[in-house]
XYZ file of C-alpha atoms in Angstrom:
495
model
C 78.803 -10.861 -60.288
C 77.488 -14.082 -61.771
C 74.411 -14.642 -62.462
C 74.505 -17.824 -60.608
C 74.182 -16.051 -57.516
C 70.600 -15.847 -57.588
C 70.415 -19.450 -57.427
C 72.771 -19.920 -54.547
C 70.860 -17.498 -52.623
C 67.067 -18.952 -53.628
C 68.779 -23.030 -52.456
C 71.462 -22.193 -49.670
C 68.782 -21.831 -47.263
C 67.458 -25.461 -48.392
C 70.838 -27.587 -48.489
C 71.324 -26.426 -45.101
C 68.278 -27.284 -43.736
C 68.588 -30.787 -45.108
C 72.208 -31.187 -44.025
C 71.112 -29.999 -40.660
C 68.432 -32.764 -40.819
C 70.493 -35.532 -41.454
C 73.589 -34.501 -39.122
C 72.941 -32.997 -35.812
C 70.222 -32.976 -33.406
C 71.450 -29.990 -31.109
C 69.295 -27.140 -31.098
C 71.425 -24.516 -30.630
C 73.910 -25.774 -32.813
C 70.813 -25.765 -35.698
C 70.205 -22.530 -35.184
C 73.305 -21.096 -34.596
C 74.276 -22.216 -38.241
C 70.319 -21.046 -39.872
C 71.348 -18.048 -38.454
C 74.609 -17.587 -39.593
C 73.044 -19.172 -43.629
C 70.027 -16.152 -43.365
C 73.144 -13.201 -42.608
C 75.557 -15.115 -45.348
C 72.575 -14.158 -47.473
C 71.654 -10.803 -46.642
C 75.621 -9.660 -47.375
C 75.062 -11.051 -50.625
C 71.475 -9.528 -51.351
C 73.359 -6.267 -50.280
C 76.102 -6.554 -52.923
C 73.298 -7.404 -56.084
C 71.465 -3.792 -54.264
C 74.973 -1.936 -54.657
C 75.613 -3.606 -57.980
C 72.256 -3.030 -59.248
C 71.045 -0.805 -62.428
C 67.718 1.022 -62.300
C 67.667 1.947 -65.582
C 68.121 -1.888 -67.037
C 66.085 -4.447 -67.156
C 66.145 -7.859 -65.824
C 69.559 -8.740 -64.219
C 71.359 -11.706 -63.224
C 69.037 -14.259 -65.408
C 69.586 -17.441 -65.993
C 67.532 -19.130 -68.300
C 68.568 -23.277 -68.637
C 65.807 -26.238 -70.295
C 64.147 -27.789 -67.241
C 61.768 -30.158 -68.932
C 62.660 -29.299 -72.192
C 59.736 -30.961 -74.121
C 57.258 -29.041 -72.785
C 59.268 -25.809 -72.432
C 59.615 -25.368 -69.023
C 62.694 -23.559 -67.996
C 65.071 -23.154 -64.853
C 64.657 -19.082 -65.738
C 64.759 -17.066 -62.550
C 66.028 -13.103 -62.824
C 65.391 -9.832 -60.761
C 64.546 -6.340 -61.789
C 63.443 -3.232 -59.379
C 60.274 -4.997 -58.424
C 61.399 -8.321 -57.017
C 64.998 -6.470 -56.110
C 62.619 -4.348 -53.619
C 61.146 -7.640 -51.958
C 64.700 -9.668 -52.176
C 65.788 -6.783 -50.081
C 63.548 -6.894 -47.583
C 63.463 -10.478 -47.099
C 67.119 -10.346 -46.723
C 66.705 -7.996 -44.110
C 63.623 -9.105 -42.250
C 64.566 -12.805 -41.839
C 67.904 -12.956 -40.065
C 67.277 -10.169 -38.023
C 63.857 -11.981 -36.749
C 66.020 -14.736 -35.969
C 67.175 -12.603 -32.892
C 63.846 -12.161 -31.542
C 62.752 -16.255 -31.858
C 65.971 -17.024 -30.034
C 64.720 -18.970 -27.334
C 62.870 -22.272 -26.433
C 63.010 -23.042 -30.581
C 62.870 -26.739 -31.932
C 65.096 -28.396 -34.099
C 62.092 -28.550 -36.747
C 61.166 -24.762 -36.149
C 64.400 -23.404 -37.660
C 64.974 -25.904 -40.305
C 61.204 -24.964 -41.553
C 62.650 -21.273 -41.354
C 65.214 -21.868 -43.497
C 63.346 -24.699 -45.959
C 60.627 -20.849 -46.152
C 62.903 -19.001 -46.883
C 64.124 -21.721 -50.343
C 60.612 -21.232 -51.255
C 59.834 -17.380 -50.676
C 62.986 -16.615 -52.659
C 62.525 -18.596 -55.664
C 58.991 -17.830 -55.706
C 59.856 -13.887 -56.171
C 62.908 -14.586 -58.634
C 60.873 -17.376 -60.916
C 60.264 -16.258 -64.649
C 58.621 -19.143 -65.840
C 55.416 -19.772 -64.477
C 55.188 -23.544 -63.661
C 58.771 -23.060 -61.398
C 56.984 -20.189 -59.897
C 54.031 -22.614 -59.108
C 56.616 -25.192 -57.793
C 58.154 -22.525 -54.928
C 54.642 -21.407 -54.440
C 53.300 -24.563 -53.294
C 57.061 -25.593 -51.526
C 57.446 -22.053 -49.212
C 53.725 -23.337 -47.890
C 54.385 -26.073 -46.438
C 56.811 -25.625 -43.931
C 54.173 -23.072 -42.560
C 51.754 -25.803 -42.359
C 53.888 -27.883 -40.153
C 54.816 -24.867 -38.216
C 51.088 -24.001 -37.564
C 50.472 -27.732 -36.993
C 53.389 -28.465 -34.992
C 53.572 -25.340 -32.806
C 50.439 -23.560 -32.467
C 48.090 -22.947 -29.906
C 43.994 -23.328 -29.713
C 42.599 -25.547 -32.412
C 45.883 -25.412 -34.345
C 44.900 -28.660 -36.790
C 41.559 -27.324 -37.477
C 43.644 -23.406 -38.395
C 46.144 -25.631 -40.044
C 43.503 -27.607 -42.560
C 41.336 -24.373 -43.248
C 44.311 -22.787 -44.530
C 45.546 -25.909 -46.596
C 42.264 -25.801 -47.745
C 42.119 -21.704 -48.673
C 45.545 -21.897 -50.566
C 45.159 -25.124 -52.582
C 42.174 -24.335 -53.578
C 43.256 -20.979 -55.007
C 46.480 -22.924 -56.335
C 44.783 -25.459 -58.546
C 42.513 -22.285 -59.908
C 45.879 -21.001 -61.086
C 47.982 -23.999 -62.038
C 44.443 -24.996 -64.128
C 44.873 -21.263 -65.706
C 48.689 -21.402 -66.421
C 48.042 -24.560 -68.015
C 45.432 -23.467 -70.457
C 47.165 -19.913 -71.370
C 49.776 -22.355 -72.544
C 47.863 -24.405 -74.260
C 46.802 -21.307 -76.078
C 50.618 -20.226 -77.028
C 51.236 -23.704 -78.293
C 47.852 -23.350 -80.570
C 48.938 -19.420 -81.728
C 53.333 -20.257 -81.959
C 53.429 -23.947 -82.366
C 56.108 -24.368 -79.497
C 55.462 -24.737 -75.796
C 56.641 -21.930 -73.441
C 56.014 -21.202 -69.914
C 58.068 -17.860 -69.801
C 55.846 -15.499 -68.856
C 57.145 -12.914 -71.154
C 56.450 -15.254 -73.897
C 52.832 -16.238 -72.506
C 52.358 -12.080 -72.667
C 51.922 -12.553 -76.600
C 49.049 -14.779 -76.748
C 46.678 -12.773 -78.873
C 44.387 -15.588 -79.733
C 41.904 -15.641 -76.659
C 38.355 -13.855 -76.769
C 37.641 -11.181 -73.725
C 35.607 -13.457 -71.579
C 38.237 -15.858 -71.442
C 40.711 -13.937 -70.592
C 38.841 -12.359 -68.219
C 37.922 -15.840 -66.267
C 42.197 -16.941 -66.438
C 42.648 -13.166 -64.801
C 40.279 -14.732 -61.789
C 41.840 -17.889 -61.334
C 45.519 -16.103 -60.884
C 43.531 -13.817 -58.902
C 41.988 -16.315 -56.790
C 45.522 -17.991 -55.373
C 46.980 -13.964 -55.145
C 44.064 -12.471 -53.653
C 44.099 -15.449 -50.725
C 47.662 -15.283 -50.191
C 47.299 -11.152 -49.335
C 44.327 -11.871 -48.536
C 41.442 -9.567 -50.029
C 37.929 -9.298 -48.995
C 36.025 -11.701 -49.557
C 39.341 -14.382 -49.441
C 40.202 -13.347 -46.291
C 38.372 -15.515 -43.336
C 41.068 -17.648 -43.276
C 43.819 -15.414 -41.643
C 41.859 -14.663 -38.523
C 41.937 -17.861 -36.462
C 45.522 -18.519 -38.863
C 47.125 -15.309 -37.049
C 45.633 -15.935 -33.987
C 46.660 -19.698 -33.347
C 49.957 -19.284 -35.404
C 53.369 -19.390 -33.868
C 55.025 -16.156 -33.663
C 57.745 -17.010 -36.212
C 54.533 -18.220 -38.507
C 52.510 -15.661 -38.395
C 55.752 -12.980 -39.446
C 56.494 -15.302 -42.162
C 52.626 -15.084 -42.992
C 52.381 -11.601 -42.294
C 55.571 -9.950 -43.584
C 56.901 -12.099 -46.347
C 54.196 -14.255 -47.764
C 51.270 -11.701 -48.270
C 53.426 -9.276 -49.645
C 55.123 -12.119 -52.215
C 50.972 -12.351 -53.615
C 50.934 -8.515 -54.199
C 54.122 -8.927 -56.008
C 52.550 -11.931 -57.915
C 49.567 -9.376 -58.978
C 52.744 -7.209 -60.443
C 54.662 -10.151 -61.871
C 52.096 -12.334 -63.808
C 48.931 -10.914 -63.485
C 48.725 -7.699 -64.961
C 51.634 -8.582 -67.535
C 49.477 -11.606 -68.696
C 46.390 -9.490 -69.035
C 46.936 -6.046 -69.470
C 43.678 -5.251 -71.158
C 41.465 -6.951 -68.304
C 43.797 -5.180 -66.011
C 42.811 -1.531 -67.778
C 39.065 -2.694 -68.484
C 38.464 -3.895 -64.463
C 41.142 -1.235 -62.869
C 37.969 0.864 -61.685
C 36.224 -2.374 -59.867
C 39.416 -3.529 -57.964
C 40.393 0.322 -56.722
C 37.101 0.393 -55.065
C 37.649 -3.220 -53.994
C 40.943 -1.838 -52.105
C 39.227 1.083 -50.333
C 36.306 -1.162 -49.350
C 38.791 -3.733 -47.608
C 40.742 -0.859 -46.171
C 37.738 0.653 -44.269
C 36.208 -3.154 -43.815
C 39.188 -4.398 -42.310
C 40.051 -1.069 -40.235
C 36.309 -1.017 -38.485
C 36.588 -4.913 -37.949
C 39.889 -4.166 -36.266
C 38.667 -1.507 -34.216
C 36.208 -4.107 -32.821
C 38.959 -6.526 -31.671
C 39.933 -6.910 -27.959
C 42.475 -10.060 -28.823
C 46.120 -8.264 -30.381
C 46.718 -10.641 -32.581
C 43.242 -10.388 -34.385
C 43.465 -6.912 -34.250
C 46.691 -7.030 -36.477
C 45.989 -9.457 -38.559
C 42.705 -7.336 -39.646
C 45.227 -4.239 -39.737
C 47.550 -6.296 -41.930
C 44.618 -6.920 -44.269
C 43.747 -3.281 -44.305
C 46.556 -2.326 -45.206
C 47.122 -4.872 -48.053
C 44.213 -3.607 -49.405
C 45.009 -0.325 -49.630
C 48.353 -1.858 -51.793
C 46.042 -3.555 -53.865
C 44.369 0.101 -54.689
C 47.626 1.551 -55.344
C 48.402 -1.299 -57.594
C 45.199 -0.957 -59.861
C 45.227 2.935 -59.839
C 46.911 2.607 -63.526
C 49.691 5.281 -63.031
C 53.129 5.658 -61.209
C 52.134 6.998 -58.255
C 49.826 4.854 -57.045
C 52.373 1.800 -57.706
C 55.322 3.407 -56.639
C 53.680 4.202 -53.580
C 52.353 0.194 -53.355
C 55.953 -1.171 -53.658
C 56.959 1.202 -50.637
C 54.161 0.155 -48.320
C 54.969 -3.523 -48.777
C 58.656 -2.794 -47.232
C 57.039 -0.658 -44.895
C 54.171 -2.267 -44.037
C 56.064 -5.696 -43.896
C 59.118 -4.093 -41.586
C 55.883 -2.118 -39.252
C 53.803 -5.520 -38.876
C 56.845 -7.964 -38.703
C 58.022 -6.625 -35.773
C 54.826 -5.743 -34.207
C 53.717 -9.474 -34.449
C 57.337 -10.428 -33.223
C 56.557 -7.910 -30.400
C 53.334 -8.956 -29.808
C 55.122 -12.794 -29.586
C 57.130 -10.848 -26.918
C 54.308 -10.152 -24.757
C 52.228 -13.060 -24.765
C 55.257 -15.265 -23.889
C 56.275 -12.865 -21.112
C 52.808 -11.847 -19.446
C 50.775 -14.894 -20.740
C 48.192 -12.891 -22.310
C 47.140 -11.385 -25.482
C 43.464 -9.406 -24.979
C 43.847 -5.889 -24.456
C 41.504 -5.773 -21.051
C 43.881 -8.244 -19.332
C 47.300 -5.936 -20.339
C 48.407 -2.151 -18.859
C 51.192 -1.397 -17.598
C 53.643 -2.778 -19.933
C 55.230 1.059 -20.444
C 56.644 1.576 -17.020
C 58.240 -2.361 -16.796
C 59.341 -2.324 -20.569
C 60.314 0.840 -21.833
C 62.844 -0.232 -24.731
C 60.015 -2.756 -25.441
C 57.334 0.170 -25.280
C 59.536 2.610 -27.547
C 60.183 0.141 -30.619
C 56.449 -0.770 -30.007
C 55.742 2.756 -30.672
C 58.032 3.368 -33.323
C 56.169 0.747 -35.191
C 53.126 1.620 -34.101
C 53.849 4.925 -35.209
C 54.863 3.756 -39.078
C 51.862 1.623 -39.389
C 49.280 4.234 -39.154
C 51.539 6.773 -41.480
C 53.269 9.622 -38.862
C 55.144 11.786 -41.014
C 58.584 11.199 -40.797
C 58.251 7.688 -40.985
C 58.674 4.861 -43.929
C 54.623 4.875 -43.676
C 53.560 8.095 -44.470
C 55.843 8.424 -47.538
C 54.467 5.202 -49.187
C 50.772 5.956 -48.194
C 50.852 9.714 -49.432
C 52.152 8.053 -52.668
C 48.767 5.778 -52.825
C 46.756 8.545 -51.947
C 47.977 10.838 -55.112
C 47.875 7.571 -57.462
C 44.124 7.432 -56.174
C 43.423 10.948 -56.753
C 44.705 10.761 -59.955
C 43.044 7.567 -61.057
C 39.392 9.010 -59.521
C 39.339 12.459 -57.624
C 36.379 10.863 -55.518
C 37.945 7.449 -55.098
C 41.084 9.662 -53.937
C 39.303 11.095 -51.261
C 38.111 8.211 -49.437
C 41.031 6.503 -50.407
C 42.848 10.253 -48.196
C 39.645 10.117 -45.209
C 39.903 6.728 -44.906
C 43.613 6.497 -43.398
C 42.378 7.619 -40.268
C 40.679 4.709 -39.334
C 44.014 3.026 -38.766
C 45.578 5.752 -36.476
C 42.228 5.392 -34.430
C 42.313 1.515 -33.702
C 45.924 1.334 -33.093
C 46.198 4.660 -31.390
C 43.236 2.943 -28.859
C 45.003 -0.328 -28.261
C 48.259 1.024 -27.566
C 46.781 3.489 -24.706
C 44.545 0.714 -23.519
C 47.665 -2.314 -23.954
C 50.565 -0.545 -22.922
C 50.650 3.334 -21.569
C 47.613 3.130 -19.034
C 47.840 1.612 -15.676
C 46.972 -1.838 -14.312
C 43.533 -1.468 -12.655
C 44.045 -1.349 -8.576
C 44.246 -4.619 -6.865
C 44.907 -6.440 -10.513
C 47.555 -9.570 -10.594
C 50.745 -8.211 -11.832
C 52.208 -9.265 -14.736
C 55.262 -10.815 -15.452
C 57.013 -8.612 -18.135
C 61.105 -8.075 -18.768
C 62.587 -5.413 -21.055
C 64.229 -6.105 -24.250
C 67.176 -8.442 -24.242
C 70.690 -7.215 -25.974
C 70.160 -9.460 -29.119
C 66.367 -8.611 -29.527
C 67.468 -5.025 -29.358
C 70.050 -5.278 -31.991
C 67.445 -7.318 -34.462
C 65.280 -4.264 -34.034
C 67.452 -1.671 -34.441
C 67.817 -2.084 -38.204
C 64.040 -2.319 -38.617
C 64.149 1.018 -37.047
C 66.886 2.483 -38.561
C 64.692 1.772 -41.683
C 61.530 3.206 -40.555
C 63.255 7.060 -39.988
C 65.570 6.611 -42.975
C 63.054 5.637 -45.688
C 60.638 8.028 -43.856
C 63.248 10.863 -44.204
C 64.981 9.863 -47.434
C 62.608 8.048 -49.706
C 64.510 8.534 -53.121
C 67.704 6.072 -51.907
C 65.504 3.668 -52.142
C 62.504 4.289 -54.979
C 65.429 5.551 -56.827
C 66.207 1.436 -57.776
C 62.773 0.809 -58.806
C 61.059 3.670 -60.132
C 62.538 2.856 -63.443
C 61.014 -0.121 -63.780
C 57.791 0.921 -62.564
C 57.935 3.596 -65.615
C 58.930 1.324 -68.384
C 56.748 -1.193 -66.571
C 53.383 0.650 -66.963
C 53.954 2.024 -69.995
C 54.434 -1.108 -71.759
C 51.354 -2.645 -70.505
C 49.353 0.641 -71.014
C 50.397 -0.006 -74.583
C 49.808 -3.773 -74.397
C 46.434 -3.374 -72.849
C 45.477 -1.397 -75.583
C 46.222 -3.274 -78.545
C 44.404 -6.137 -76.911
């Protein structure tokens, strides 16, 4: 297959949405065809997966001058790291699609689609400055989404996190510029390849330390980590449902890919030196976030301080300097992204049925929705880490990377789990399986429809089958992890 592909899938979703600006102002008709662009996609993400090698390197690049004074290049390219997320965006998106179905804008599914452009080249870009371009572009339609269609104080939400994310932006674009500066100085060409930036030798440790921040900064807010996080509170909670999945399922987990990508590649010795500091930083935001969710009577809150958690505890598994721990990271994000994507989708579900969202108003929802109360569970279920389920696989793997980074980081990295199981284990009796209180107003709830069933059955599917079968699918990235962390083990330490 060529390796123009990559770029048909990363701009399809765009030329669409523009043509379907310009020409037609039916609704349906708009989404109909988004639809049928997000599955024409996912066939094709399927066929690189089959076609794929784990044991080579980057695949399908293309690599063409862009602004060729300067030496920025068109240079996209996938390996078992952003195969992983390609996968699971192919997945997530058109099947989400089915659950958004109704009482959808024209602008709501052409800012789907115009995400989607940006998420995509985003997690294919090899040269820094285009990966700063898709960065900034998958934003935006968010924005206007939040703006556009959100509830509360939705232009306040939607200026905070303009605010949050350029902020963290310029920190990086400020540090991509001046690292290559620095390879100009050391090779006397410009280059904004990352691999190429990975050679700059000529920087002293505090420096490099301070350009490891700034790509930190625009990362840490996108997944968020404590203390970037305040933003995603009122974000989640006066976000649209499509938003906050994009948010939630595709976005944070395309910063924790960043950290992969470009951060620890650029600075492998700061990475080594500070791995200690950000391990601990991931356990404190898992039990932060877990006890601040356990304090949350609004859903939406609650999961967006989950989702945080959780994140964290990726970011642990990241830093944890061995196989394990990052095998076990990549895994949670396409768990934790399929487990919290549909719960938010779900949660979408129930506030647009019953009109509310706190957990003292709902009850009842079990016996009036049991299809709805089933997948709930299911997800529920993979979130906190059941065995059997996609969950438990990737957060066992964290847990060993943690033990064998620090035996005492690994066991509150092990007690700590349980936090999780207890908050969502609390809300679901209180939200769904207990009664109405006697002489309460009923609520208005329906079952599942047909087409939200069959978006969720392949999110299910995958929950049991990577829960059950793990290796079909670390299988296609392990090697890369390997090769990965041994050549910036080796990096680090010549550094």
């Amino acid at each position: 297959m060529s390796a123009d592909i990559l770029s048909f899938i990363i701009f399809l979703p765009a030329v669409v949405a523009i043509g379907l600006l310009i020409t037609t102002r039916d609704v349906n008709t708009i989404r109909n065809i988004a639809f049928l662009t997000t599955t024409v996609i996912l066939a094709l993400v399927l066929k690189i997966y089959i076609d794929f090698e784990p044991s080579a390197g980057m695949q399908y690049v293309t690599n063409v001058a862009w602004i060729e004074t300067y030496g920025i290049n068109y240079y996209i390219g996938l390996d078992g790291f952003s195969l992983t997320i390609l996968m699971m965006i192919a997945i997530l998106i058109p099947t989400a699609y089915l659950l958004l179905w109704e009482g959808k804008t024209k602008g709501y599914w052409i800012n789907m689609l115009l995400v989607q452009s940006g998420v995509t080249g985003a997690l294919l870009s090899l040269d820094v400055i285009l990966f700063y371009f898709f960065w900034e572009v998958m934003l935006l339609p968010v924005f206007l989404m939040i703006g556009q269609y959100g509830f509360g104080d939705k232009i306040f939400t939607t200026l905070k996190v303009t605010v949050y994310t350029m902020a963290g932006s310029l920190l990086m674009l400020v540090a991509i510029i001046f690292l290559a500066v620095a390879y100009h100085n050391e090779f006397g060409v410009w280059s904004f390849a990352y691999d190429n930036l990975m050679m700059v030798k000529g920087l002293d440790n505090s420096t490099r330390v301070w350009l490891f921040l700034a790509f930190l900064a625009a990362f840490a807010i996108k997944i968020p980590l404590f203390p970037l996080h305040t933003w995603i509170m009122s974000t989640y909670k006066n976000a649209p449902t499509g938003a906050v999945f994009l948010l939630s399922s595709i976005m944070a987990k395309l910063g924790v890919y960043a950290v992969i990508r470009f951060l620890i590649p650029l600075f492998p010795d700061v990475y080594v030196e500070y791995s200690t500091y950000f391990v601990m930083l991931g356990l404190f935001g898992l039990v932060y976030f877990g006890v601040a969710a356990l304090m949350q009577d609004d859903i939406k809150r609650m999961f967006a301080y989950s989702s945080a958690s959780h994140l964290s505890f990726i970011a642990a598994g990241i830093f944890s300097l061995n196989a394990y721990g990052i095998n076990g990271a990549l895994y949670l994000i396409i768990a934790h992204a399929i487990a919290t994507g549909a719960l938010f989708l779900l949660v979408g579900v129930l506030q647009e049925q019953t009109g509310f969202k706190t957990i003292k108003d709902l009850g009842g929802i079990a016996k009036k929705a049991p299809i709805f109360t089933f997948v709930f569970a299911v997800m529920l279920f993979a979130n906190v880490g059941l065995p059997g389920t996609n969950g438990f696989v990737s957060e066992l793997l964290i847990i060993f990377g943690v033990f064998n980074f620090n035996i005492y980081l690994g066991v509150i990295a092990a007690l700590s789990v349980i936090i999780g199981a207890s908050y969502m284990l609390w809300m679901f009796q209180r939200a769904i399986l207990q009664d109405r209180p006697e002489g309460a107003v009923e609520l208005k709830m329906r079952d599942l429809k047909i087409k939200e069933i069959v978006g969720l059955i392949p999110w299910v599917v995958l929950v049991f089958v990577m829960g059950f079968y793990p290796e079909i699918f670390i299988d296609k990235f392990e090697p890369t992890v390997t090769h990965y962390l041994e050549d910036i083990l080796q990096i680090g330490a010549t550094k």
